[in-house]
Every structure is written in C-alpha cells, then in structure tokens.
C-alpha cells in the first residue's frame, strides 16, 4: 500500500521547505508514479508541489513547520469561532501524531477492528439504507441512530475528510473516528447541544487519547452556563470518564453489522454504563 | 524520489507517464494551448475556470486575508499607487480586476480631498463677494464634491464585485462609482475612453497578459496613463529566501485557518513566482505600445508599480 515513512510529518526524500519553480514538463513527471497504480489521474488527484505526492484524494502534504502553525492557528480559531468545525478537524489531524498510530494498532490487534481496517466501511447517506433502519424495532442501534440524526437534524455526510495526515491508513482511522462520532452520541444518549458535545468529547478523550478531544473536553465547558456546568461536573463527566475507562475501544465495533442489535445490549458489550 | 527504491515501479510509471503525456497533448489540441496554474500545467480554458473558482471562493474573506498575509502593508502599497497616480478632479479612472474596490475608494478619497483644497483656495480669493454670491457658490460646488471624477470598477468575477458593492454601501461611497462585469482580455468599453487605467494585484491572474495590455492601450485616451501594481521578484537574496519561506510555509496555513481554503492561497503564492520579473514585464508593456514605461520597486521588489503612457 502507498505509504510514506511512519513518522508523522517525516520529510520525504528531496523535500525542501521552498519548492523550486517547475521547468517545462519536469513537474509533470512527478505525477507519473500515480498513473502506475491505476488511478484515473483526473482532476481529483492534483499535482501537489511539496516534494511528496498525494496519498489519498484531498491529501495536502505539509511540512512539520506548517503542521505546527496549523495546530496553533486552528486551536485559536476553533476557540474564537466555535462554528468552525473544520478547524476542530484540522486540529485533530495535526496533533494526532501519537494517538492515531495507537488507535490503529488497537484496531489491528482486535479481530473486528482488523476487519474494519481491511474492509474500510464508510458511514454515509449513500451507503446507509435509511428506510430499512427506520423500519427496525425501537431500541435497536439502527432505529435509535436514525432517530438521533432526524431529531438533531444532522447528517453523516458533513464529516470533513482528512487533509493533513501523511499516512493513508491513519487517514482512514481518523475518518472512521469522525463517522462513528454520531453513533457515540446515540450510544451515550447525548444530544448535539454544547453540553452533549462536551460529554461525548470527554468520553472520546479517554477512549482515543486524541489531543483534540482532550482540548475540546477541557475548553468546551467555557461556554456553558453555571447550571449546566454543575450538572456536567457532578454527574455527566464522572460517568463519561468511568464509561470511557471501562469500555473497550469504540473503533473496534463493526457498527454496520450490528444495526439490529439493541442499544442496551451493545452498551453492555462495549462496557458503557447506562447514562444518568 | 521513491523511484530509486523500486525500479520496476519506475519503469511502469515511465510508460504510464508517456501515455499520460500523449493523452495530455491530445487533450491540449482539443482544448487549447497549455499554460500554468500556479505550478501546475493546464489548458487556458482550465486556467480561467480555476482562477474564477479561486476568487469566487475567497471573495468574502479577501480583505481579511490581505490584511493577515501582508500584516496590513497592502494598504500602504495601494496608497502609494494612488499617490503616484495623483489624479486631479475630472479624471476618469478604469480600475480593472478591482473587485472589492480598494483602489476605487482610495481614488475617490484622494480626488475629494484635492477638490476640497481647490474650493478652499477659490474661497480665499473671493473675499470681497457678497453673501448672496458666496451662498450660490457653495450650492454649486456641493453638488460637485468629486468634480466630475469617475471610477469604473471592472472585474470578471461576480462574487468579488458583489463584495465590492456591499463594501461601498457600508462605507458610504455612492457617487462617481460604477461596477461593471468584464474580462480584462476583452473589455466592454469603447476606444479612447479613460484617463487612467489601473490594475492592482490582478494582472497576475489574467491568462493572456498580452491581450490585457493591448486592451488597456485601446481604452485609454491619448495621454492616458497605465498603472499596474503587482507582486514581483525580490532581488536581495536573503530577503528572497525569507520571503519564500514565509510565502510557502505561512500563507497557505493562514488561508486554511482564516478562510478555510488552503488550495487558493497555495495557488496565490505559486502564481507570484510564475509572474515575469520587472524588466520582462516592462518589455511586455512596451510591446503593447506604451511609452515612457518605468517601474518602481516597493519593499525591495516584493511589489512593483509599473507605469506607461499612451501617446
């Protein structure tokens, strides 16, 4: 599989921080190795001038300096304007150097997780059979998930695709994490308001160790009212931490094959305590 | 790079690449001559479309991004351009690729202040007029605060014009200003119409610069002036390295964080490097028929103002 050196942000051979001006067709030849692996080479796979070619559609190779700047900038922007979900995503990607390989290894060493890594399922409106899920009995994962999507008026298609991860397997891992986020809401029974999001972030922080989740969990409550903060601190966060610690890795569950399973039973299986 | 590690793959790649180049040239014959988009090679038609999309996407954050990328210095550059122009009241200005109106508003401010000084001087000479006559002169001068000066802002991109119009409304500019959708390579104006033609940070994005220069020559009156403010080549090697580092490492990050658009700002810094250096651009302007062509470097060549006259 196409993969750059495992160290995050590792310099590629011949990389310089300052790309030189292309001379004639010299740059075109950079793109040739991509033609070798059967991709159509159409507009999606653009020639990127950073010394490394695109590893997956949407990939933007970045130098370590750029990643550092992105991490700092996206953190500030995410706090300044909470509606910039893309900044939260970028923060997750640029700071996930250590946590993502850990997650990937956890998945590799678990039979179901390993299968997910091989089959690479995607949770999207085009891949989900919404009518069938709606038709499932109440209390099942599928039915509750659809109910959650409709009640909160969200869609799984709004998840940002990864851009700055320099390893395409890790890019899938973070994509999976993003797509499973809504299922976390369903399993934890939390709505998509600020309070619910913070609780889910606490749970995810314990589960994944992603710095973005930790930061979100720590700074998210800043915008909550005192009453909500109290509920958060006394009931919700301790429960989220206990569940997070007790539960097995949430990325190791092949949700697409468990739509018929009742939510209660899935919670027990993973190890999530019933919500307060 | 990776080809050193895998000779078989390199062989396959080279064959694949040759086929791709062939397809590219066949496509090229069909779609038009090849040109560049930043560091990529594309057809002219593709380039026009890509650039349109870039500006459509950045329009709303254009001014914020300019301030962040240049730390506000772009305002000084534009001020210098208008001061160099030194327009007198009654000037008809065409600002091409003027999108969000920065040059147009500065022009209006400049002409207004020149006009005010003119009026003050006139009043001082009329110390022995009757009150009736003074009141009358106030009336007629008030209606001509710009002294018949006019600026036409022309841009190919609807979104940029939209942002410009909103800005004008917000800042209170109404008279002497018009907004026209048009292509610098094919201007929708008659010959010999304008006193001054400006294009600030726009000519870099034009696909056929020679056509734009010819159009500029055509629409200017005899005696008219061509002024171009554009990023250029830095001569000082240390500054050049710092500038490159800043451009390639920081600017796309700023684009992603502030405007949510890395690719457009990557294009921007690449397009700056693609633009011809000062002397070459000066030659292109002379080729279009302009005389007394000269340029002034600002900030050691990060930006240059080229000027020429139609005689």
Coordinates of C-alpha atoms in Angstrom, one line a residue:
Chain A
X1 CA 0.0 0.0 0.0
X2 CA 1.1 3.5 -0.7
X3 CA 2.7 4.8 2.5
X4 CA 5.2 7.5 3.4
X5 CA 7.6 6.8 6.3
X6 CA 5.7 6.1 9.5
X7 CA 7.0 9.1 11.5
X8 CA 4.4 11.8 11.3
X9 CA 5.4 14.8 9.1
X10 CA 8.6 13.0 8.2
X11 CA 10.4 14.8 5.4
X12 CA 10.2 13.0 2.0
X13 CA 13.4 12.5 0.0
X14 CA 14.3 15.7 -2.0
X15 CA 11.8 17.8 0.0
X16 CA 12.7 21.3 0.6
X17 CA 10.7 23.9 2.5
X18 CA 10.7 26.1 -0.5
X19 CA 9.6 24.3 -3.7
X20 CA 11.5 25.4 -6.8
X21 CA 9.9 26.7 -9.9
X22 CA 9.0 23.9 -12.3
X23 CA 10.8 23.9 -15.6
X24 CA 8.6 22.8 -18.5
X25 CA 7.4 19.2 -18.1
X26 CA 9.7 18.4 -15.3
X27 CA 6.9 18.8 -12.8
X28 CA 4.5 16.7 -14.9
X29 CA 6.9 13.7 -14.5
X30 CA 6.4 14.0 -10.7
X31 CA 2.9 12.9 -11.1
X32 CA 3.7 9.8 -13.1
X33 CA 4.1 7.3 -10.3
X34 CA 0.4 7.8 -9.6
X35 CA -0.5 6.7 -13.1
X36 CA 1.2 3.5 -12.3
X37 CA -1.3 2.4 -9.6
X38 CA -4.3 2.5 -11.8
X39 CA -5.9 5.7 -10.7
X40 CA -7.5 7.7 -13.5
X41 CA -5.4 10.8 -12.8
X42 CA -8.4 13.1 -13.3
X43 CA -8.9 16.3 -11.5
X44 CA -9.2 14.8 -8.0
X45 CA -5.6 13.9 -7.9
X46 CA -3.8 17.2 -8.3
X47 CA -0.1 17.7 -8.6
X48 CA 1.0 19.0 -5.3
X49 CA 4.2 20.9 -5.1
X50 CA 5.6 19.8 -1.7
X51 CA 8.0 17.1 -2.5
X52 CA 5.6 14.3 -1.9
X53 CA 2.6 13.2 -3.9
X54 CA -0.9 12.9 -2.7
X55 CA -1.6 9.7 -0.7
X56 CA -5.3 9.9 -1.0
X57 CA -7.9 12.3 -2.5
X58 CA -7.9 15.5 -0.6
X59 CA -4.5 15.0 0.9
X60 CA -2.4 18.1 1.2
X61 CA 1.2 17.2 2.2
X62 CA 2.6 19.6 4.8
X63 CA 6.0 20.2 6.4
X64 CA 6.5 19.9 10.1
X65 CA 6.6 23.7 10.4
X66 CA 3.3 24.0 8.6
X67 CA 1.7 21.4 10.8
X68 CA 2.8 23.3 13.9
X69 CA 1.4 26.5 12.6
X70 CA -1.8 24.8 11.6
X71 CA -2.1 23.3 15.0
X72 CA -1.7 26.6 16.7
X73 CA -3.8 28.5 14.3
X74 CA -6.7 26.0 14.3
X75 CA -6.7 25.8 18.1
X76 CA -7.1 29.6 18.3
X77 CA -9.7 29.8 15.6
X78 CA -11.7 26.9 17.0
X79 CA -11.9 28.7 20.3
X80 CA -12.6 32.1 18.8
X81 CA -15.4 30.8 16.5
X82 CA -17.0 27.6 17.7
X83 CA -18.9 27.2 14.4
X84 CA -15.6 26.5 12.6
X85 CA -15.9 22.7 12.7
X86 CA -13.3 22.5 10.0
X87 CA -10.8 24.0 12.5
X88 CA -11.5 21.3 15.1
X89 CA -11.0 18.7 12.4
X90 CA -7.6 20.3 11.4
X91 CA -6.5 20.5 15.0
X92 CA -7.3 16.8 15.4
X93 CA -5.3 15.9 12.3
X94 CA -2.2 18.0 13.1
X95 CA -2.0 16.9 16.7
X96 CA -2.9 13.2 16.3
X97 CA 0.7 12.0 15.6
X98 CA 0.9 9.8 18.6
X99 CA -2.7 8.9 19.3
X100 CA -3.6 7.8 15.8
X101 CA -1.0 5.1 15.4
X102 CA -2.0 3.8 18.8
X103 CA -5.6 3.6 17.7
X104 CA -4.6 1.9 14.5
X105 CA -2.6 -0.7 16.5
X106 CA -5.5 -1.3 18.8
X107 CA -7.7 -1.9 15.8
X108 CA -5.1 -4.2 14.2
X109 CA -4.9 -6.4 17.3
X110 CA -8.6 -6.9 17.6
X111 CA -10.4 -9.3 15.2
X112 CA -13.3 -6.9 14.4
X113 CA -11.1 -3.9 14.3
X114 CA -8.8 -5.7 11.9
X115 CA -11.7 -6.5 9.6
X116 CA -12.7 -2.8 9.6
X117 CA -9.2 -1.8 8.6
X118 CA -9.3 -4.3 5.8
X119 CA -12.8 -3.6 4.5
X120 CA -12.8 0.2 5.1
X121 CA -16.5 0.7 5.5
X122 CA -17.8 4.3 5.3
X123 CA -20.9 5.6 7.1
X124 CA -22.6 7.8 4.5
X125 CA -26.1 8.5 3.4
X126 CA -25.3 6.8 0.2
X127 CA -24.1 3.6 1.9
X128 CA -26.8 3.5 4.6
X129 CA -30.3 2.1 3.8
X130 CA -32.2 4.7 5.8
X131 CA -35.6 3.2 5.2
X132 CA -34.5 -0.2 6.4
X133 CA -33.0 1.3 9.5
X134 CA -36.1 3.3 10.2
X135 CA -38.1 0.1 9.9
X136 CA -36.2 -1.6 12.7
X137 CA -37.8 -2.0 16.1
X138 CA -37.4 0.7 18.7
X139 CA -34.3 0.3 20.9
X140 CA -32.2 -1.1 18.2
X141 CA -29.0 0.6 17.2
X142 CA -30.2 1.3 13.7
X143 CA -33.5 2.8 14.8
X144 CA -32.1 4.9 17.5
X145 CA -29.3 6.2 15.2
X146 CA -31.8 7.3 12.6
X147 CA -33.9 8.9 15.3
X148 CA -30.8 10.8 16.6
X149 CA -30.0 12.0 13.1
X150 CA -33.5 13.2 12.5
X151 CA -34.1 14.8 15.9
X152 CA -30.8 16.8 15.8
X153 CA -31.1 17.4 12.1
X154 CA -27.6 16.2 11.3
X155 CA -26.2 14.0 8.6
X156 CA -23.2 11.7 8.5
X157 CA -22.1 13.3 5.2
X158 CA -21.0 16.5 6.9
X159 CA -17.8 15.0 8.3
X160 CA -14.7 16.6 7.0
X161 CA -12.4 14.4 5.0
X162 CA -8.8 14.3 6.3
X163 CA -6.3 16.6 4.6
X164 CA -3.1 16.8 6.6
X165 CA -2.5 13.2 7.7
X166 CA 0.6 11.8 5.9
X167 CA -0.4 8.2 6.1
X168 CA -3.4 6.9 4.3
X169 CA -4.3 4.2 6.8
X170 CA -4.2 6.7 9.6
X171 CA -6.3 9.0 7.4
X172 CA -8.9 6.2 7.3
X173 CA -8.7 5.7 11.1
X174 CA -9.5 9.4 11.7
X175 CA -12.2 9.3 9.1
X176 CA -13.7 6.3 10.9
X177 CA -13.5 8.1 14.2
X178 CA -15.3 11.1 12.7
X179 CA -18.0 9.0 11.2
X180 CA -18.5 7.0 14.4
X181 CA -19.0 10.2 16.4
X182 CA -22.7 10.3 15.8
X183 CA -23.0 6.7 16.9
X184 CA -21.3 7.7 20.1
X185 CA -24.0 10.3 20.6
X186 CA -26.5 7.5 20.1
X187 CA -24.8 5.1 22.5
X188 CA -24.2 7.7 25.1
X189 CA -27.7 9.2 24.7
X190 CA -26.3 12.7 24.3
X191 CA -27.9 15.4 22.1
X192 CA -25.8 17.7 19.8
X193 CA -26.0 20.8 22.0
X194 CA -22.9 22.2 23.6
X195 CA -23.4 20.2 26.8
X196 CA -23.9 16.9 24.9
X197 CA -20.9 17.5 22.7
X198 CA -18.7 18.2 25.7
X199 CA -19.7 14.9 27.4
X200 CA -19.0 13.0 24.2
X201 CA -15.7 14.7 24.0
X202 CA -14.8 13.6 27.5
X203 CA -15.7 10.0 26.6
X204 CA -13.7 10.2 23.4
X205 CA -10.7 11.8 25.1
X206 CA -10.4 8.8 27.4
X207 CA -11.0 6.3 24.6
X208 CA -8.8 7.7 21.9
X209 CA -6.3 10.0 23.6
X210 CA -6.5 12.4 20.7
X211 CA -5.2 15.8 21.9
X212 CA -8.1 17.5 20.0
X213 CA -10.6 15.6 22.2
X214 CA -8.7 16.5 25.3
X215 CA -8.6 20.2 24.4
X216 CA -12.3 20.1 23.4
X217 CA -13.2 18.4 26.7
X218 CA -11.2 21.0 28.7
X219 CA -12.2 24.1 26.9
X220 CA -15.7 23.3 25.7
X221 CA -17.3 23.9 29.1
X222 CA -16.0 27.5 29.0
X223 CA -19.1 28.5 27.0
X224 CA -21.7 26.8 29.3
X225 CA -23.9 28.4 31.9
X226 CA -23.2 27.8 35.6
X227 CA -26.2 25.5 36.0
X228 CA -25.1 23.3 33.1
X229 CA -21.5 23.3 34.4
X230 CA -22.7 21.9 37.7
X231 CA -24.6 19.1 36.0
X232 CA -21.6 18.5 33.9
X233 CA -19.2 18.3 36.7
X234 CA -21.2 16.4 39.2
X235 CA -22.9 13.8 37.0
X236 CA -22.0 13.7 33.4
X237 CA -18.3 13.9 33.3
X238 CA -17.6 11.3 36.0
X239 CA -20.0 9.0 34.2
X240 CA -18.3 9.7 30.9
X241 CA -14.9 9.0 32.4
X242 CA -16.0 5.8 34.1
X243 CA -17.5 4.6 30.9
X244 CA -14.6 5.6 28.8
X245 CA -12.2 3.7 31.1
X246 CA -14.4 0.7 31.3
X247 CA -15.3 0.4 27.6
X248 CA -13.3 -1.4 25.0
X249 CA -12.1 0.5 22.0
X250 CA -15.1 2.0 20.3
X251 CA -13.4 1.8 16.9
X252 CA -13.3 -1.9 17.2
X253 CA -17.0 -2.4 16.7
X254 CA -18.3 -3.1 13.2
X255 CA -21.4 -0.9 13.6
X256 CA -22.7 -1.6 10.2
X257 CA -23.2 -5.2 11.0
X258 CA -25.0 -4.5 14.3
X259 CA -27.9 -2.3 13.3
X260 CA -30.4 -4.9 14.6
X261 CA -28.7 -5.2 18.0
X262 CA -30.5 -3.4 20.8
X263 CA -28.6 -0.4 22.1
X264 CA -28.7 -1.7 25.7
X265 CA -27.0 -4.9 24.7
X266 CA -24.4 -3.1 22.6
X267 CA -23.7 -0.8 25.6
X268 CA -23.2 -3.7 27.8
X269 CA -21.0 -5.4 25.3
X270 CA -18.7 -2.4 24.9
X271 CA -18.8 -1.5 28.5
X272 CA -20.6 1.8 28.5
X273 CA -22.6 2.4 31.7
X274 CA -26.2 3.5 31.4
X275 CA -26.5 7.3 31.0
X276 CA -27.7 9.2 34.0
Chain B
X1 CA 12.4 10.2 -5.1
X2 CA 10.7 6.9 -4.4
X3 CA 11.7 5.7 -7.9
X4 CA 15.1 4.9 -6.6
X5 CA 13.7 2.3 -4.3
X6 CA 11.6 0.5 -6.8
X7 CA 13.0 0.2 -10.3
X8 CA 10.2 -1.9 -11.6
X9 CA 7.6 0.6 -10.5
X10 CA 9.6 3.4 -12.1
X11 CA 9.6 1.5 -15.4
X12 CA 5.8 1.1 -15.2
X13 CA 5.5 4.7 -14.2
X14 CA 7.5 6.0 -17.0
X15 CA 5.4 4.1 -19.5
X16 CA 2.2 5.3 -17.8
X17 CA 3.6 8.8 -17.8
X18 CA 4.3 8.7 -21.5
X19 CA 0.8 7.6 -22.2
X20 CA -0.5 10.3 -19.9
X21 CA 1.6 12.9 -21.7
X22 CA 0.2 11.8 -25.0
X23 CA -3.3 12.0 -23.7
X24 CA -2.4 15.4 -22.3
X25 CA -1.3 16.7 -25.6
X26 CA -4.3 15.3 -27.5
X27 CA -6.5 16.9 -24.9
X28 CA -4.4 20.1 -25.4
X29 CA -5.0 20.1 -29.1
X30 CA -8.7 19.9 -28.4
X31 CA -9.0 22.3 -25.5
X32 CA -6.4 24.9 -26.3
X33 CA -2.8 25.8 -25.7
X34 CA -1.1 24.9 -22.4
X35 CA -0.4 27.4 -19.7
X36 CA 0.2 27.3 -16.0
X37 CA -2.0 27.4 -12.9
X38 CA 0.5 28.1 -10.1
X39 CA 2.9 25.2 -10.5
X40 CA 0.6 23.0 -12.4
X41 CA 0.3 22.8 -16.2
X42 CA -3.2 23.2 -17.5
X43 CA -5.0 24.4 -20.6
X44 CA -6.0 28.1 -21.0
X45 CA -9.7 27.2 -20.6
X46 CA -9.0 25.2 -17.4
X47 CA -6.9 28.0 -16.0
X48 CA -9.6 30.6 -16.5
X49 CA -12.1 28.4 -14.8
X50 CA -9.8 27.5 -11.9
X51 CA -9.0 31.1 -11.3
X52 CA -12.6 32.1 -11.4
X53 CA -13.3 29.5 -8.8
X54 CA -10.4 30.6 -6.6
X55 CA -11.8 34.1 -6.4
X56 CA -15.4 33.0 -6.0
X57 CA -14.3 31.0 -3.0
X58 CA -12.1 33.7 -1.4
X59 CA -14.2 36.8 -2.1
X60 CA -15.8 37.1 1.3
X61 CA -12.5 36.7 3.1
X62 CA -10.4 38.6 0.6
X63 CA -9.9 41.7 2.6
X64 CA -9.3 39.9 5.9
X65 CA -6.8 37.6 4.2
X66 CA -4.9 40.5 2.6
X67 CA -4.6 42.2 5.9
X68 CA -3.3 39.0 7.6
X69 CA -0.9 37.9 4.9
X70 CA 0.7 41.3 4.4
X71 CA 0.2 42.5 8.0
X72 CA -1.7 45.4 6.7
X73 CA 1.1 46.6 4.4
X74 CA -1.0 46.1 1.3
X75 CA -2.9 49.3 2.3
X76 CA 0.3 51.3 2.1
X77 CA 1.1 49.8 -1.3
X78 CA -2.3 50.8 -2.6
X79 CA -2.0 54.3 -1.1
X80 CA 1.4 54.7 -2.8
X81 CA -0.2 53.7 -6.1
X82 CA -2.9 56.3 -5.9
X83 CA -0.4 59.0 -4.8
X84 CA 1.7 58.1 -7.8
X85 CA -1.4 58.5 -10.0
X86 CA -2.0 61.9 -8.4
X87 CA -5.5 62.2 -10.0
X88 CA -7.0 65.7 -10.4
X89 CA -10.8 66.3 -10.2
X90 CA -12.4 65.4 -13.5
X91 CA -10.3 62.2 -14.0
X92 CA -12.0 59.2 -15.4
X93 CA -10.4 56.0 -14.0
X94 CA -10.9 52.5 -15.0
X95 CA -9.9 50.0 -12.3
X96 CA -9.6 46.6 -13.8
X97 CA -9.7 43.4 -11.6
X98 CA -10.8 46.0 -9.0
X99 CA -13.1 43.5 -7.3
X100 CA -13.5 44.7 -3.7
X101 CA -12.9 48.3 -4.6
X102 CA -9.7 49.2 -2.7
X103 CA -8.2 51.3 -5.4
X104 CA -11.6 52.9 -6.4
X105 CA -12.3 54.1 -2.8
X106 CA -8.8 55.5 -2.4
X107 CA -9.2 57.3 -5.7
X108 CA -12.5 58.8 -4.6
X109 CA -10.9 59.9 -1.3
X110 CA -7.9 61.5 -3.0
X111 CA -10.0 63.3 -5.5
X112 CA -12.4 64.6 -2.8
X113 CA -9.5 66.0 -0.7
X114 CA -7.9 67.6 -3.8
X115 CA -11.3 69.1 -4.7
X116 CA -11.8 70.4 -1.1
X117 CA -8.4 72.1 -1.2
X118 CA -9.3 73.7 -4.6
X119 CA -12.6 75.0 -3.2
X120 CA -10.8 76.4 -0.1
X121 CA -8.3 78.2 -2.4
X122 CA -11.1 79.6 -4.5
X123 CA -12.9 80.9 -1.5
X124 CA -9.9 82.7 -0.2
X125 CA -9.6 84.6 -3.5
X126 CA -13.2 85.6 -3.3
X127 CA -13.0 87.6 -0.1
X128 CA -14.9 90.6 -1.5
X129 CA -18.0 88.7 -2.7
X130 CA -21.5 89.5 -1.4
X131 CA -23.1 86.9 0.9
X132 CA -25.5 86.1 -1.9
X133 CA -22.7 85.2 -4.3
X134 CA -20.9 83.1 -1.7
X135 CA -24.1 81.1 -0.9
X136 CA -24.5 80.4 -4.6
X137 CA -21.0 79.2 -5.0
X138 CA -21.5 76.8 -2.0
X139 CA -24.6 75.4 -3.7
X140 CA -22.9 74.6 -7.0
X141 CA -19.7 73.3 -5.5
X142 CA -21.5 71.0 -3.1
X143 CA -23.1 69.1 -6.0
X144 CA -19.7 68.5 -7.5
X145 CA -17.7 67.3 -4.5
X146 CA -15.8 65.0 -6.8
X147 CA -15.5 67.5 -9.6
X148 CA -16.9 65.1 -12.2
X149 CA -14.3 62.5 -11.4
X150 CA -15.5 59.0 -12.0
X151 CA -14.2 55.5 -11.4
X152 CA -15.4 52.4 -13.2
X153 CA -14.6 49.2 -11.4
X154 CA -14.4 46.2 -13.7
X155 CA -14.0 42.6 -12.6
X156 CA -14.5 39.3 -14.2
X157 CA -15.8 37.7 -11.0
X158 CA -19.4 38.3 -9.8
X159 CA -18.6 37.4 -6.2
X160 CA -15.8 39.9 -6.0
X161 CA -18.0 42.6 -7.4
X162 CA -20.7 41.7 -5.0
X163 CA -18.4 42.1 -2.1
X164 CA -17.2 45.4 -3.5
X165 CA -20.7 46.8 -3.9
X166 CA -21.5 45.8 -0.3
X167 CA -18.4 47.5 0.9
X168 CA -19.2 50.7 -0.9
X169 CA -22.6 50.8 0.6
X170 CA -21.2 50.1 4.0
X171 CA -18.6 52.8 3.8
X172 CA -20.9 55.3 2.2
X173 CA -19.4 55.6 -1.3
X174 CA -22.1 56.2 -3.9
X175 CA -21.4 58.9 -6.4
X176 CA -18.8 58.7 -9.1
X177 CA -18.6 54.9 -8.8
X178 CA -19.8 52.2 -11.2
X179 CA -19.4 48.5 -11.2
X180 CA -19.0 46.5 -14.5
X181 CA -18.6 42.8 -15.0
X182 CA -16.0 42.4 -17.7
X183 CA -12.9 40.5 -18.8
X184 CA -9.5 42.3 -18.9
X185 CA -8.7 40.4 -22.1
X186 CA -11.8 41.8 -23.8
X187 CA -13.0 45.0 -22.1
X188 CA -16.6 46.1 -22.7
X189 CA -15.6 49.7 -23.4
X190 CA -15.1 51.9 -26.4
X191 CA -11.7 53.1 -27.6
X192 CA -10.0 56.2 -26.1
X193 CA -12.3 56.5 -23.1
X194 CA -10.3 56.6 -19.9
X195 CA -7.7 58.9 -18.4
X196 CA -6.1 56.3 -16.2
X197 CA -6.2 52.5 -16.2
X198 CA -5.1 50.7 -13.1
X199 CA -4.8 47.0 -12.3
X200 CA -3.8 46.1 -8.8
X201 CA -2.8 42.5 -8.0
X202 CA -5.0 41.4 -10.9
X203 CA -2.8 41.0 -13.9
X204 CA -1.1 38.0 -12.4
X205 CA -4.4 36.2 -12.7
X206 CA -5.1 37.1 -16.3
X207 CA -4.5 34.2 -18.7
X208 CA -3.3 36.3 -21.7
X209 CA -1.4 39.2 -20.3
X210 CA -0.5 40.5 -23.7
X211 CA -4.2 40.8 -24.6
X212 CA -4.9 42.6 -21.4
X213 CA -2.2 45.1 -22.1
X214 CA -3.5 45.6 -25.6
X215 CA -6.9 46.3 -24.2
X216 CA -5.5 48.7 -21.7
X217 CA -3.9 50.6 -24.6
X218 CA -7.1 50.6 -26.6
X219 CA -9.4 52.0 -23.9
X220 CA -7.0 54.7 -22.7
X221 CA -7.2 58.2 -24.2
X222 CA -4.1 59.6 -25.9
X223 CA -2.1 61.0 -23.0
X224 CA -3.7 58.4 -20.7
X225 CA -1.7 56.5 -18.1
X226 CA -1.4 52.8 -17.4
X227 CA -0.5 51.8 -13.9
X228 CA 0.0 48.3 -12.6
X229 CA 0.6 47.3 -9.0
X230 CA 1.7 43.7 -8.8
X231 CA 3.9 41.2 -6.8
X232 CA 7.3 40.9 -8.5
X233 CA 10.7 39.4 -8.0
X234 CA 12.9 40.2 -5.0
X235 CA 16.5 40.9 -5.9
X236 CA 18.1 40.7 -2.4
X237 CA 18.9 37.0 -1.9
X238 CA 18.5 36.9 1.9
X239 CA 15.2 38.7 1.8
X240 CA 14.2 36.4 -1.1
X241 CA 14.7 33.3 1.0
X242 CA 12.8 34.7 3.9
X243 CA 10.0 35.8 1.6
X244 CA 9.8 32.4 0.0
X245 CA 9.8 30.7 3.4
X246 CA 7.1 32.9 4.6
X247 CA 5.1 32.5 1.4
X248 CA 5.2 28.8 1.2
X249 CA 5.1 27.9 4.9
X250 CA 2.8 30.5 6.4
X251 CA 0.4 31.8 3.8
X252 CA -1.3 28.6 2.9
X253 CA -1.7 27.9 6.7
X254 CA -3.3 31.4 7.1
X255 CA -5.6 30.6 4.2
X256 CA -6.7 27.4 5.8
X257 CA -7.2 28.9 9.3
X258 CA -8.8 32.2 8.3
X259 CA -10.6 31.3 5.1
X260 CA -10.8 27.5 5.3
X261 CA -9.1 27.4 1.9
X262 CA -5.6 26.1 1.6
X263 CA -5.5 25.5 -2.1
X264 CA -6.4 29.0 -3.2
X265 CA -3.6 30.5 -1.2
X266 CA -1.2 27.9 -2.4
X267 CA -2.2 29.0 -5.9
X268 CA -1.6 32.6 -4.9
X269 CA 2.0 32.1 -3.8
X270 CA 2.8 29.9 -6.7
X271 CA 1.3 32.4 -9.2
X272 CA 3.5 35.1 -7.7
X273 CA 6.6 33.1 -8.6
X274 CA 5.2 32.5 -12.1
X275 CA 4.8 36.1 -13.0
X276 CA 7.5 37.7 -15.1
X277 CA 10.2 39.8 -13.4
X278 CA 10.2 43.6 -13.5
X279 CA 12.3 44.1 -16.7
X280 CA 10.4 41.4 -18.6
X281 CA 7.0 42.8 -17.7
X282 CA 8.3 46.3 -18.7
X283 CA 9.1 44.9 -22.1
X284 CA 5.7 43.4 -22.4
X285 CA 4.1 46.8 -21.6
X286 CA 6.3 48.5 -24.3
X287 CA 5.2 45.8 -26.8
X288 CA 1.6 46.9 -26.3
X289 CA 2.5 50.3 -27.5
X290 CA 3.1 52.3 -24.3
X291 CA 5.8 54.9 -23.9
X292 CA 7.9 56.1 -21.0
X293 CA 7.5 52.7 -19.3
X294 CA 9.0 52.6 -15.9
X295 CA 8.7 50.7 -12.7
X296 CA 9.2 51.4 -9.0
X297 CA 10.1 48.7 -6.6
X298 CA 8.4 48.7 -3.2
X299 CA 9.9 46.7 -0.3
X300 CA 12.9 45.5 -2.3
X301 CA 10.8 44.1 -5.1
X302 CA 8.2 42.2 -3.2
X303 CA 5.8 44.5 -5.1
X304 CA 6.4 46.7 -8.1
X305 CA 4.4 49.6 -9.7
X306 CA 4.8 49.7 -13.5
X307 CA 3.7 52.8 -15.3
X308 CA 3.3 53.6 -19.0
X309 CA 1.7 56.3 -21.2
X310 CA -0.3 56.2 -24.4
X311 CA 0.9 59.0 -26.6

